[in-house]
Structures are given as structure tokens and as C-alpha cells.
PDB file of C-alpha atoms in Angstrom:
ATOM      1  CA  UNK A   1       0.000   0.000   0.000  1.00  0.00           C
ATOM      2  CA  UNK A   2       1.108   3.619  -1.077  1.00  0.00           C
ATOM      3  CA  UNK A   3       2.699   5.304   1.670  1.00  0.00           C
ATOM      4  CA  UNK A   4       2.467   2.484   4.701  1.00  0.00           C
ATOM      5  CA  UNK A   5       5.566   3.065   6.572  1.00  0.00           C
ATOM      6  CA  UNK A   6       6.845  -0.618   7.415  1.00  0.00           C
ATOM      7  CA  UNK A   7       9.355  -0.851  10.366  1.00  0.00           C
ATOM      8  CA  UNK A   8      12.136  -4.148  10.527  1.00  0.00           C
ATOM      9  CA  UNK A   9      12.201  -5.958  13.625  1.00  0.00           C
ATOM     10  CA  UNK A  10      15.692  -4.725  14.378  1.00  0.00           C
ATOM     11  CA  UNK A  11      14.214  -1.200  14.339  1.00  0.00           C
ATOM     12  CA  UNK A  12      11.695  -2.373  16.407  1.00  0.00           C
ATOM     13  CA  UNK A  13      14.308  -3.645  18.887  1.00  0.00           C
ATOM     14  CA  UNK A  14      16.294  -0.363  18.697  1.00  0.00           C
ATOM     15  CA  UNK A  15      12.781   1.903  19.346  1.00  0.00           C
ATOM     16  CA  UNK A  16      11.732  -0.442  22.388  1.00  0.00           C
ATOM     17  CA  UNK A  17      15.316  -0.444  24.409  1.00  0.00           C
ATOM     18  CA  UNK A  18      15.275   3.495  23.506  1.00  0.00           C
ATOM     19  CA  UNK A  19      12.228   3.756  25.197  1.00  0.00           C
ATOM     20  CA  UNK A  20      13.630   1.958  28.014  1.00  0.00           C
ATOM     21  CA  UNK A  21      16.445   3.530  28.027  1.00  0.00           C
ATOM     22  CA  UNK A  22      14.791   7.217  28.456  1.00  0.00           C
ATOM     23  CA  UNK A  23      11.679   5.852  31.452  1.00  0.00           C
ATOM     24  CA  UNK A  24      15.254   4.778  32.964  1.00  0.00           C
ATOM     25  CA  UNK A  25      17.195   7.802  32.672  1.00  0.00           C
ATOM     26  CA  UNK A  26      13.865   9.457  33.726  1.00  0.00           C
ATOM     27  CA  UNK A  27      13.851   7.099  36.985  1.00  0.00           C
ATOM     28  CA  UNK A  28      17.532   7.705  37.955  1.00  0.00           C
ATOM     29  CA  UNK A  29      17.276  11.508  37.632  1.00  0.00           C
ATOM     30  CA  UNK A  30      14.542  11.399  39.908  1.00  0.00           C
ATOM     31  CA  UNK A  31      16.386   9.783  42.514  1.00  0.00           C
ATOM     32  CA  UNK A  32      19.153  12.023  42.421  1.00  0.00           C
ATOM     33  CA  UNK A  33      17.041  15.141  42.208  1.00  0.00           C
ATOM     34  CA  UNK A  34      14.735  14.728  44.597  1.00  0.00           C
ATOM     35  CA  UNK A  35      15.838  11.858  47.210  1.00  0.00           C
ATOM     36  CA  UNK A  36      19.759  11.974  47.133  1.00  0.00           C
ATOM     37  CA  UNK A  37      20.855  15.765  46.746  1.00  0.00           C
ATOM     38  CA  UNK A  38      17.738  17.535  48.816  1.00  0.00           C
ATOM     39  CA  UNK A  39      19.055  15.419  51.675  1.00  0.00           C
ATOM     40  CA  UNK A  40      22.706  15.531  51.280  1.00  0.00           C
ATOM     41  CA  UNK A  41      23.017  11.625  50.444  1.00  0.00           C
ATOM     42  CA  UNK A  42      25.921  10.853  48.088  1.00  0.00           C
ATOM     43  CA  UNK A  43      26.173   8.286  45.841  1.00  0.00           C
ATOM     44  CA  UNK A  44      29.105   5.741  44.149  1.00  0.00           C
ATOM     45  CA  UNK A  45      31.114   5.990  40.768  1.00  0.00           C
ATOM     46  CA  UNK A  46      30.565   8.863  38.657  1.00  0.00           C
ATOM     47  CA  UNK A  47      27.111   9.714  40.409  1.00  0.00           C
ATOM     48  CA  UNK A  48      29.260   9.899  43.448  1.00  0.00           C
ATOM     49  CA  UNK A  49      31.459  12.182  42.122  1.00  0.00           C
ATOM     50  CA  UNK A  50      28.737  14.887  40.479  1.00  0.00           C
ATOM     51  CA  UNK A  51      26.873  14.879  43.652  1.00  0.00           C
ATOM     52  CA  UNK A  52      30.520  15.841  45.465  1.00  0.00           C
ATOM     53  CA  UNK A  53      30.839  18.022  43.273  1.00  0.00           C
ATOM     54  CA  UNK A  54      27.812  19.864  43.489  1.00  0.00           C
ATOM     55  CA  UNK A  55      28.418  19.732  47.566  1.00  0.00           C
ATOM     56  CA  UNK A  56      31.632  20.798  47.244  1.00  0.00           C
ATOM     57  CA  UNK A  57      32.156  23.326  44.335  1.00  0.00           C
ATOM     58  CA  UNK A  58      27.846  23.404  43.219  1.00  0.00           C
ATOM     59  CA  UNK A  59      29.083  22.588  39.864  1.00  0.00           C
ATOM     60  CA  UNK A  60      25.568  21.340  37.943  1.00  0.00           C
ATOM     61  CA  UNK A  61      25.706  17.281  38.261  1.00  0.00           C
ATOM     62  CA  UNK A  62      24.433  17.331  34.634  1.00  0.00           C
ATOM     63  CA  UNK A  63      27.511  18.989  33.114  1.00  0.00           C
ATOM     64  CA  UNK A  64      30.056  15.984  35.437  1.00  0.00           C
ATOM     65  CA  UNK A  65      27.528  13.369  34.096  1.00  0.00           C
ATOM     66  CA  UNK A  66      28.044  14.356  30.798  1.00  0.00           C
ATOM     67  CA  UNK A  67      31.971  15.091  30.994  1.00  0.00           C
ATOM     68  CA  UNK A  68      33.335  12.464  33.336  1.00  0.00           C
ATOM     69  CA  UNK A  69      30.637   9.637  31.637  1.00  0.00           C
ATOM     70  CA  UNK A  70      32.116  10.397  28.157  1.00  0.00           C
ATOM     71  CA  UNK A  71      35.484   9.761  29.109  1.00  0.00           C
ATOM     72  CA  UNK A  72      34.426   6.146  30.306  1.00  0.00           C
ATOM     73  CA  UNK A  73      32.794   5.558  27.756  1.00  0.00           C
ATOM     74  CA  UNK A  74      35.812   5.906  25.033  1.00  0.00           C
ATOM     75  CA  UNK A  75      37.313   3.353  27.849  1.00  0.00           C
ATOM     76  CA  UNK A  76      34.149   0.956  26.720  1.00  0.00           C
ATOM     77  CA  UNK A  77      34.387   1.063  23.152  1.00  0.00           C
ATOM     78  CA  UNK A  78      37.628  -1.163  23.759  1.00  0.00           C
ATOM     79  CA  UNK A  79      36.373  -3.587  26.188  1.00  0.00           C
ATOM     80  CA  UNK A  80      32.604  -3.996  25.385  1.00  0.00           C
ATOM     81  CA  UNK A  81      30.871  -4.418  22.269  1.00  0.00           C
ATOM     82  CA  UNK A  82      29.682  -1.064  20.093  1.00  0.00           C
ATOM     83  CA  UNK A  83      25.985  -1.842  20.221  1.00  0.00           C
ATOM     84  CA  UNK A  84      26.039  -1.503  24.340  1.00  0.00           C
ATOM     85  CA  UNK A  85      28.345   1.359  24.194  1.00  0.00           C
ATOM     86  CA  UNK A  86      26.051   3.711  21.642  1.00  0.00           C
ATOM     87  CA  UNK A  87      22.891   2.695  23.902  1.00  0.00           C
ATOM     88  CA  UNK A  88      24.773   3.778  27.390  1.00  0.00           C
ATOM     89  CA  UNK A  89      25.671   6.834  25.064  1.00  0.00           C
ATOM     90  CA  UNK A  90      21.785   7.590  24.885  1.00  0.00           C
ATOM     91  CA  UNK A  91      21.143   6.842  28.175  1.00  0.00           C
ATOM     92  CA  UNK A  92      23.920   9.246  29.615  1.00  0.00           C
ATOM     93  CA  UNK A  93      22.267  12.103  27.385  1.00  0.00           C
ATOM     94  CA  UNK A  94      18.987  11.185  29.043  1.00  0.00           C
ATOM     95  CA  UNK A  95      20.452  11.352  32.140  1.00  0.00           C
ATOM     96  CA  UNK A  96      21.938  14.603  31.973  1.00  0.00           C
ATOM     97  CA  UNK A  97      18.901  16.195  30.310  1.00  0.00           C
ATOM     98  CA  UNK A  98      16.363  15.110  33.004  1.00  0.00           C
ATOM     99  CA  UNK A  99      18.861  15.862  35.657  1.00  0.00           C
ATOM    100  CA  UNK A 100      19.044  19.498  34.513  1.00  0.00           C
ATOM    101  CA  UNK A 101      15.370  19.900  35.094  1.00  0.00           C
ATOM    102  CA  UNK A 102      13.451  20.905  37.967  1.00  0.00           C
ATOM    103  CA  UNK A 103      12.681  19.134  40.964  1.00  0.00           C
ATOM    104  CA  UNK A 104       9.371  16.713  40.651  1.00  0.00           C
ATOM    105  CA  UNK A 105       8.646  15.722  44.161  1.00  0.00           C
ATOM    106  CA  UNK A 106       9.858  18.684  46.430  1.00  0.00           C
ATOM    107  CA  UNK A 107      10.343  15.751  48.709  1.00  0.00           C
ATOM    108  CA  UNK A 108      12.009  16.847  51.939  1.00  0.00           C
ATOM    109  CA  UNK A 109      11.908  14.348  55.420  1.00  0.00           C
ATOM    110  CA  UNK A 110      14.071  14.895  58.672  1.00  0.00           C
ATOM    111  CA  UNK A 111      14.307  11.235  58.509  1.00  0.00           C
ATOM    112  CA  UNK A 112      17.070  10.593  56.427  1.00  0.00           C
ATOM    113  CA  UNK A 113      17.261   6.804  56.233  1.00  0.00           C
ATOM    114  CA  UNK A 114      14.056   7.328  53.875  1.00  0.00           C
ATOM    115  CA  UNK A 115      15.024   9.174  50.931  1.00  0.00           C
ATOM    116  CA  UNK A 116      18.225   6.411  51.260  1.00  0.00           C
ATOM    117  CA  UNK A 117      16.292   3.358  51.264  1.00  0.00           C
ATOM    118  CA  UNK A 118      14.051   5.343  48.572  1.00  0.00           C
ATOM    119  CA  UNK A 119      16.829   6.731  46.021  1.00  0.00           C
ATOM    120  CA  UNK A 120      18.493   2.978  46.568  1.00  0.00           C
ATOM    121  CA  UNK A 121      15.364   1.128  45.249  1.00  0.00           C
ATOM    122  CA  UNK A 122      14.754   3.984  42.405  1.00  0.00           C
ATOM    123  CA  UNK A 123      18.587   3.678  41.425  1.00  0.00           C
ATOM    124  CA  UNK A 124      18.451  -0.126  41.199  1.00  0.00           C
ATOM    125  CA  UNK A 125      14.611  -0.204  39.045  1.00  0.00           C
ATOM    126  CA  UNK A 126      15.935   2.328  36.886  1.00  0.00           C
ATOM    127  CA  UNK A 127      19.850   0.565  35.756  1.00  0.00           C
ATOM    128  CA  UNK A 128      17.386  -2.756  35.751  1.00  0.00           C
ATOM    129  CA  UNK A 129      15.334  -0.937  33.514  1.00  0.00           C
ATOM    130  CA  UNK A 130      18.340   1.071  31.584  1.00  0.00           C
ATOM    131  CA  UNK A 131      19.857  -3.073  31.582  1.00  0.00           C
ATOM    132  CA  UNK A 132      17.274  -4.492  29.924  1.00  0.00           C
ATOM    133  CA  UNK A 133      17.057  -1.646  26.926  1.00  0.00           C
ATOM    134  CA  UNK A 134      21.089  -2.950  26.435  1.00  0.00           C
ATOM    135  CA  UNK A 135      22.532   0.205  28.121  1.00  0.00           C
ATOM    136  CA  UNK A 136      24.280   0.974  30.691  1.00  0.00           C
ATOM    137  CA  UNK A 137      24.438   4.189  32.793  1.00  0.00           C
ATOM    138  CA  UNK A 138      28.362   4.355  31.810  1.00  0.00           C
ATOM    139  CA  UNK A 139      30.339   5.425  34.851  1.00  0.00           C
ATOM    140  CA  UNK A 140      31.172   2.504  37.249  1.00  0.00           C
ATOM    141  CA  UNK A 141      28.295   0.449  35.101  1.00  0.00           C
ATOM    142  CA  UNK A 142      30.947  -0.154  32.238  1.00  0.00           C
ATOM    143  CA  UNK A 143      33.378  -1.092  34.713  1.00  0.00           C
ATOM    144  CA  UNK A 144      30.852  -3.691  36.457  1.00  0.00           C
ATOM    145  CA  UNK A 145      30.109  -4.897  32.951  1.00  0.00           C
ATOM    146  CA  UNK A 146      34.194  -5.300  32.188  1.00  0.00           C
ATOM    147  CA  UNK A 147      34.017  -7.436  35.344  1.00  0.00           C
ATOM    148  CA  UNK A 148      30.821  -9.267  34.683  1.00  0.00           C
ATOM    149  CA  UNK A 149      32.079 -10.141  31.025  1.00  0.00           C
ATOM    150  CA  UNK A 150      35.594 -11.110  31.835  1.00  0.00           C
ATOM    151  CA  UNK A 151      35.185 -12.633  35.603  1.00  0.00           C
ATOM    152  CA  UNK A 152      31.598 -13.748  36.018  1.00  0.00           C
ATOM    153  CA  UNK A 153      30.979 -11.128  38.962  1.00  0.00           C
ATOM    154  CA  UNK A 154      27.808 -10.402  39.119  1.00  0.00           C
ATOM    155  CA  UNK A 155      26.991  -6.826  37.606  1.00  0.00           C
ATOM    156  CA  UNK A 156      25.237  -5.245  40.933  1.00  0.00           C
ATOM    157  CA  UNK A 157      28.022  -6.338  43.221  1.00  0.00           C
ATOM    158  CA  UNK A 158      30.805  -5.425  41.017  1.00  0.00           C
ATOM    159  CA  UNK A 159      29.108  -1.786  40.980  1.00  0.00           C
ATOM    160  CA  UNK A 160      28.869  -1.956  44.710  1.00  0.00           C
ATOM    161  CA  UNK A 161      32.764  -2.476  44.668  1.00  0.00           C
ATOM    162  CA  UNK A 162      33.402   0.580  42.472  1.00  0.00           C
ATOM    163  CA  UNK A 163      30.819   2.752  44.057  1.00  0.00           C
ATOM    164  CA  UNK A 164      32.287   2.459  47.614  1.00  0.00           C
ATOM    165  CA  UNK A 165      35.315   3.200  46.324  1.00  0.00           C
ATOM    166  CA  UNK A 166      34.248   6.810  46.059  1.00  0.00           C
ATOM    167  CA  UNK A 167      31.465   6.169  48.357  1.00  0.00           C
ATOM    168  CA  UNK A 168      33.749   5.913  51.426  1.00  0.00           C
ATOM    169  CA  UNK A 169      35.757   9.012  50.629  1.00  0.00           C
ATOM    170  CA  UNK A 170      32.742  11.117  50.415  1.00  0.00           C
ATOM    171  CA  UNK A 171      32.726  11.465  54.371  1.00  0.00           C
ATOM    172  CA  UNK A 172      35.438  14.066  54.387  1.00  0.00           C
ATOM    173  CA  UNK A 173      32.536  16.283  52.290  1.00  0.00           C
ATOM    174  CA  UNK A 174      29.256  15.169  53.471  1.00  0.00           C
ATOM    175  CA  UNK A 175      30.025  13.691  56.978  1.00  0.00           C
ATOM    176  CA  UNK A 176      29.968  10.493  58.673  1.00  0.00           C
ATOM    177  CA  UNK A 177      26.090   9.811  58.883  1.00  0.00           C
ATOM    178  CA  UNK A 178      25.696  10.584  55.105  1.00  0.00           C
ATOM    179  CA  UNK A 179      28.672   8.721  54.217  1.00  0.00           C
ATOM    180  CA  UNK A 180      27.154   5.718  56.215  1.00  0.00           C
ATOM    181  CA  UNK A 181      23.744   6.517  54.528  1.00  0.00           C
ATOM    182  CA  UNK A 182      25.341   6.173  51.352  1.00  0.00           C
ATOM    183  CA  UNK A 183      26.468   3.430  51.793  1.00  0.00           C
ATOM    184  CA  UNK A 184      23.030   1.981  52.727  1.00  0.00           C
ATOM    185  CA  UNK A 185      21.807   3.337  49.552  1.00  0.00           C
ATOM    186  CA  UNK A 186      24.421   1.799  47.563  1.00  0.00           C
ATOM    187  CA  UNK A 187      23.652  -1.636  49.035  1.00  0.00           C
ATOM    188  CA  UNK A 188      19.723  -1.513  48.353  1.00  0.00           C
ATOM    189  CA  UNK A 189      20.448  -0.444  45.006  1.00  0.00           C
ATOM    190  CA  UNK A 190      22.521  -3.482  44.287  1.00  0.00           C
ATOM    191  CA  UNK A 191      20.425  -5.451  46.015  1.00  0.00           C
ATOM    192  CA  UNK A 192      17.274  -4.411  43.719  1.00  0.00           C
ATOM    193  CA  UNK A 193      19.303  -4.859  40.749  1.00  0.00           C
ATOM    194  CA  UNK A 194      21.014  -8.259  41.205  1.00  0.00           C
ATOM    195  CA  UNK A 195      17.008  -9.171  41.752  1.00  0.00           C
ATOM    196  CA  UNK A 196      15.860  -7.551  38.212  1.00  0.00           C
ATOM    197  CA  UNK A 197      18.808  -9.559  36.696  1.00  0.00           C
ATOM    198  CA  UNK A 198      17.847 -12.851  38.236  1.00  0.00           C
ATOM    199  CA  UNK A 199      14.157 -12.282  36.825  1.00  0.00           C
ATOM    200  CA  UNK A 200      15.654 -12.293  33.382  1.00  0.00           C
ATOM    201  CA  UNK A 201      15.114 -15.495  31.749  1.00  0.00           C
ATOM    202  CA  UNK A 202      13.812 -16.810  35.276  1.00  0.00           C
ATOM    203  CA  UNK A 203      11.406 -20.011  34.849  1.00  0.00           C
ATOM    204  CA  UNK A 204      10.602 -23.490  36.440  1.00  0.00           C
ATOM    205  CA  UNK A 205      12.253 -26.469  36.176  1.00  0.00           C
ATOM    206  CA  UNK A 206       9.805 -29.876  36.442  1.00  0.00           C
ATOM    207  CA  UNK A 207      11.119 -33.554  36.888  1.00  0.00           C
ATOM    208  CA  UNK A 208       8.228 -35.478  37.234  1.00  0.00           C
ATOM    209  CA  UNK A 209       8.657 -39.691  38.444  1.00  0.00           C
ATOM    210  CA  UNK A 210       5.535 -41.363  37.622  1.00  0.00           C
ATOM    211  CA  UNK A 211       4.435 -44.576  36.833  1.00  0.00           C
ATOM    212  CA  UNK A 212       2.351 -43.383  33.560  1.00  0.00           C
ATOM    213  CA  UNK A 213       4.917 -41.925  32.394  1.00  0.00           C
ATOM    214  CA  UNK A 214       3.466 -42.417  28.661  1.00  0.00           C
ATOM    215  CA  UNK A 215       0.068 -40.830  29.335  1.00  0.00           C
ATOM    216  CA  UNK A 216       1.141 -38.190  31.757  1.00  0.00           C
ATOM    217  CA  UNK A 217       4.065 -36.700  28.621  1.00  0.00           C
ATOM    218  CA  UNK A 218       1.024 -37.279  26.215  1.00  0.00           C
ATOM    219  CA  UNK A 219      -1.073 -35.089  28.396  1.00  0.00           C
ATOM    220  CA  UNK A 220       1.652 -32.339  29.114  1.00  0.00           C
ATOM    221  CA  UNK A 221       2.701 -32.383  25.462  1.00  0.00           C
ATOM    222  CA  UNK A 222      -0.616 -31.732  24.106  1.00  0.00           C
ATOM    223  CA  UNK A 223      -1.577 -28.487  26.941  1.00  0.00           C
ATOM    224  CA  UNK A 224       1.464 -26.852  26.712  1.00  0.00           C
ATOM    225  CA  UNK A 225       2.779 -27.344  23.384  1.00  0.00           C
ATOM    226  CA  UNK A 226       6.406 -27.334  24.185  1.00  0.00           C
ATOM    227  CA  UNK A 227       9.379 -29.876  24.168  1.00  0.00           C
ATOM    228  CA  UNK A 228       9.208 -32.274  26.600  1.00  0.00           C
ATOM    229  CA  UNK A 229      12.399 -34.353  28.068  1.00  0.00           C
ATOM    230  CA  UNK A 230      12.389 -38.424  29.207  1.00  0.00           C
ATOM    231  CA  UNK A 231      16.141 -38.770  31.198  1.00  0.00           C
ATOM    232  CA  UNK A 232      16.571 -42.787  31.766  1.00  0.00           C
ATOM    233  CA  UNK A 233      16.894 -43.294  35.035  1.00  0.00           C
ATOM    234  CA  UNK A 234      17.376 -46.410  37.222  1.00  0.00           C
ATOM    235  CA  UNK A 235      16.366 -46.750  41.248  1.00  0.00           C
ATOM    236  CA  UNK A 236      19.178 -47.801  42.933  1.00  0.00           C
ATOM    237  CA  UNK A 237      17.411 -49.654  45.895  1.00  0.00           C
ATOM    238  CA  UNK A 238      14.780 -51.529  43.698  1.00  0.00           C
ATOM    239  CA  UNK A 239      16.650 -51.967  40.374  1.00  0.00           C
ATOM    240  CA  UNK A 240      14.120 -50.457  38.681  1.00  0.00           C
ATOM    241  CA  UNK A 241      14.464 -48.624  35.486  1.00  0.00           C
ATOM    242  CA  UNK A 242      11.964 -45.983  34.527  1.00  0.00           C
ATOM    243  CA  UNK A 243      11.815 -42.848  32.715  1.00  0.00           C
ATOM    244  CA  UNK A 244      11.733 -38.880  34.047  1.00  0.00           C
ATOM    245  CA  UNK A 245      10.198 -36.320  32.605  1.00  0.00           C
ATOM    246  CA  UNK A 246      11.916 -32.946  32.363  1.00  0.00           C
ATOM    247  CA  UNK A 247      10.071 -29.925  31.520  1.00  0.00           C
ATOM    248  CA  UNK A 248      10.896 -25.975  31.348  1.00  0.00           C
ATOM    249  CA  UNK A 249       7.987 -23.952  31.989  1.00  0.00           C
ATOM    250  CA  UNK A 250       6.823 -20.290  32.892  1.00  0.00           C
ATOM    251  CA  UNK A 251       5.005 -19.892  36.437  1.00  0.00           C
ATOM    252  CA  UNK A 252       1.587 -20.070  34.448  1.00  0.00           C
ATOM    253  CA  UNK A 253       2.521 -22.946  33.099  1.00  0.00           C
ATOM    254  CA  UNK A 254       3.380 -24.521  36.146  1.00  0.00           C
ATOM    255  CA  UNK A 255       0.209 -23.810  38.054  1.00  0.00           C
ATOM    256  CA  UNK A 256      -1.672 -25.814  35.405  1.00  0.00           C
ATOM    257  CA  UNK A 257       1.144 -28.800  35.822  1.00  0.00           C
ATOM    258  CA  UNK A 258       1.158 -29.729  39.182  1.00  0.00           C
ATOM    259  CA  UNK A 259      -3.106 -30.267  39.424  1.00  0.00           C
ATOM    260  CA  UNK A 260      -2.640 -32.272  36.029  1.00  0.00           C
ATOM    261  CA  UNK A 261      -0.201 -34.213  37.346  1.00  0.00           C
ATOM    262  CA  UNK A 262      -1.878 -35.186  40.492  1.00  0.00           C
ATOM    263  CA  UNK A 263      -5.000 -35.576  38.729  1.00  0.00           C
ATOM    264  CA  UNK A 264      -3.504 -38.228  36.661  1.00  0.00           C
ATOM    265  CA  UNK A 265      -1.803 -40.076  39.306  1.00  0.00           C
ATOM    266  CA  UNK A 266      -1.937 -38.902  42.612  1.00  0.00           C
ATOM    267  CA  UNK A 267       1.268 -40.906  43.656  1.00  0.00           C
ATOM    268  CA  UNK A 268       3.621 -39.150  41.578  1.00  0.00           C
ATOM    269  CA  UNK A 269       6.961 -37.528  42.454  1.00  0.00           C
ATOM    270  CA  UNK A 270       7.501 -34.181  41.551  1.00  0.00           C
ATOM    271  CA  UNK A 271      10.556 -31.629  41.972  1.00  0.00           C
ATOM    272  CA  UNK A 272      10.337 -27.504  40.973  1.00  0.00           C
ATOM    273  CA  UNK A 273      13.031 -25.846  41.086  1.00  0.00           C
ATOM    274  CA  UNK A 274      14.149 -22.104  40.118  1.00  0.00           C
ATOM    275  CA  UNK A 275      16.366 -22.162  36.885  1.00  0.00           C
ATOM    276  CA  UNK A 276      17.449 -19.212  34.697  1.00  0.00           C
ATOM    277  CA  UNK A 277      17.262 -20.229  30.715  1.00  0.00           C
ATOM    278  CA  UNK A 278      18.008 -18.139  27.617  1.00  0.00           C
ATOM    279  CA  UNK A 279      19.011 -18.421  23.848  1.00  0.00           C
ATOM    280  CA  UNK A 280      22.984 -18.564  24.516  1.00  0.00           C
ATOM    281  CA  UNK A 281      23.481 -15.447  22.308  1.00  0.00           C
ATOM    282  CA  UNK A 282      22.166 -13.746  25.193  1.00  0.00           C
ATOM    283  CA  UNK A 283      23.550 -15.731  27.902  1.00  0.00           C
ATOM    284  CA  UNK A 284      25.441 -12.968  29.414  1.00  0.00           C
ATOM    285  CA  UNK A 285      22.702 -11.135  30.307  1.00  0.00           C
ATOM    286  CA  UNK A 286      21.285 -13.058  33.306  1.00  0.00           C
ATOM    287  CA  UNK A 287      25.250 -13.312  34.914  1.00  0.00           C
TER     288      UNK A 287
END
């Protein structure tokens, strides 16, 4: 048809982890604005070091997003691959645009361990969200990654490492308490966003031991319309040999399993167990 517009699914891919990439940036900004700076609360990495800045000299944490971010991220384009480095690009951008905005909350509490606890969770939802569009928020983000791709750590607790580095330090500007506060922060965010991570590619594992083995993989096979697995196995105490079945399955999926499976035979054995399972192209993602 004359003038339809048709977009590839790579474009697709690049217009959905942009999106993600900017409700991120839009996140992390608001943590900084209106949680960590009202209340004096510093932060790790490069964040750490705009937000001493600003403390220290009130130099906008926009422009030392955008100058001291850069730098890193020439470091990146040697270690990591080009496609992550031009979407932590975008995301920096983001960052430093929504960061030179106004505050949105006007949030202000005498009890300080809040807007910690609250700028930790918002940090870690919004590099889980900036993670999953394929971007990083550059600073000590590329470093984790380095780390993550090179030594298996995983990504939140290598950032944790970095961050404290300039964490610590940060007392001589902002004081013990707020050092110590910063710290908290640093460890909830971490902790949020090792537990995105895990949720990517997160599904059930099923071994089933059943004496209808044959009707109860007919059964499975036809409702959920997926591979199934037999393992040959053999009972050491009994000599018996007898299949397993071995299935994959969402949490959905699951819940319609197990009453299947007892409805079928009531005496069955079944184990469910957490696994992690993508395509191996993308293997390095749930690390």
C-alpha cells in the first residue's frame, strides 16, 4: 500500500530499548534530584562524584555526568561491544537532560534513612530498567560490565565495589552519617538490581517420576505445546528402570502442571526448582 511506513524488527528492537532507556534515565534523575541531593546523600562511581561536586564546588551534576561519563565511555568502546556502548551513550544524554530539570517531588523528610532506602530502590529499578534496553548508565556500570564479562561477577556487586570506592571518601565532604547513609543506599540499590537480573530469563524447572509416564508426557505435550524431556533413570534400591520427565515452563505454566499431574496419578513424584534459561546469544545477560 502507497505510503504504509513498514518498520524491521531490528528497528523495532532499537525503538523499544530506547524507550527503556529514556523511562530509565527518567527514573535515575529522579532519585538524584529529589531523594539523594535535597538530603545531602551521596552516591558511588561517577554519580558519586557529580553529587561531590555539586556539595563541594555546586558545579551542575548534569555537566560531570556528561563530561566524566564520556570519558568512560571511550574506555568501553575497547572492552565492550559497540551496540552496548552507543545505547549507554543515549542513556547518559537522558540522564543529563532530566537531571538538569526541575525538581518533581519537592520531597524533603528529617528522617534521612528514607530518601536512602528510597533513592536505593529507584537507582536499582531504573539501571534494571536502563539493563534491559542494552545500556548501561556508563560510569562505574561499564566497569561492572568489564568485570561481569571477563570474571563472572555479578553486575550489581561489582558496581557496589566501584561505588564504595568513592562512596567511602565522600565522608570528608558530606560527613559520617551521610557517608554511612550512602552506603546503605548503595547496598539496596545493588540489592534491587542483582534481583531484576535474576528475573531475566527466570522459569521453572519440572522432573516429574511417575508410573504413567506415557500418558502423563502425552497429556503435558498436548496443553502446553512445548518440548518435553524423558532422562533414563534407574532406582538404585529396587533396580528399577523408569523414565523422568523434564520440563521448562513459565510460572503459568506450572500452576496448570502440578493439578494435572496429580489428577492423573496422585502418587507421583515431583521436583520444581528455580532455573534461569536463555538463547545462549544472550547468555550474558542473566550473569
Amino acid at each position: 500500500m502507497k505510503g504504509t511506513i513498514l518498520i524491521t524488527s531490528k528497528q523495532l528492537v532499537i525503538l523499544k530499548n530506547g524507550s527503556l532507556i529514556i523511562l530509565g534515565a527518567f527514573i535515575y534523575a529522579i532519585a538524584i534530584n529529589d531523594f539523594l541531593i535535597p538530603h545531602q546523600i551521596g552516591e558511588g562511581g561517577v554519580t558519586g562524584l557529580t553529587t561531590i561536586g555539586y556539595y563541594a564546588l555546586h558545579i551542575p551534576p548534569f555537566l560531570t555526568n556528561l563530561f566524566l561519563n564520556g570519558f568512560l565511555l571511550v574506555i568501553g568502546f575497547r572492552f565492550l561491544d559497540q551496540k552496548t556502548v552507543w545505547y549507554s551513550l543515549w542513556a547518559v544524554l537522558w540522564i543529563s537532560i532530566f537531571l538538569k530539570l526541575p525538581r518533581l517531588l519537592q520531597y524533603h523528610t528529617s528522617q534521612t534513612i528514607i530518601p536512602a532506602v528510597a533513592g536505593g530502590v529507584l537507582m536499582g529499578v531504573a539501571m534494571g530498567i536502563i539493563f534491559r534496553g542494552e545500556g548501561t548508565i556508563a560510569g562505574s556500570t561499564i566497569l561492572a560490565k568489564i568485570m561481569n564479562r571477563y570474571f563472572g561477577m555479578m553486575t550489581g556487586t561489582a558496581m557496589l565495589l566501584f561505588d564504595l570506592i568513592v562512596a567511602i571518601p565522600s565522608g570528608f565532604v558530606i560527613g559520617l552519617q551521610n557517608m554511612i547513609l550512602t552506603v546503605i543506599e548503595l547496598y539496596v540499590s545493588a540489592v534491587v538490581l542483582n534481583n531484576l537480573l535474576s528475573r531475566f530469563g527466570a522459569k521453572k524447572s519440572v522432573t516429574i517420576i511417575t508410573n504413567q509416564t506415557d500418558r502423563v508426557t502425552a497429556i503435558l505435550s498436548e496443553r502446553l505445546k512445548q518440548g518435553i524431556t524423558l532422562v533414563d533413570a534407574k532406582g538404585y534400591y529396587h533396580q528399577e528402570k523408569r523414565s523422568m520427565i523434564y520440563i521448562i515452563c513459565t510460572k503459568s505454566q506450572l500452576a496448570e502442571i502440578v493439578p494435572l499431574i496429580s489428577e492423573i496419578d496422585p502418587k507421583a513424584f515431583v521436583v520444581v526448582e528455580d532455573v534461569h534459561s536463555v538463547n545462549g546469544k544472550l547468555l550474558d545477560k542473566i550473569l
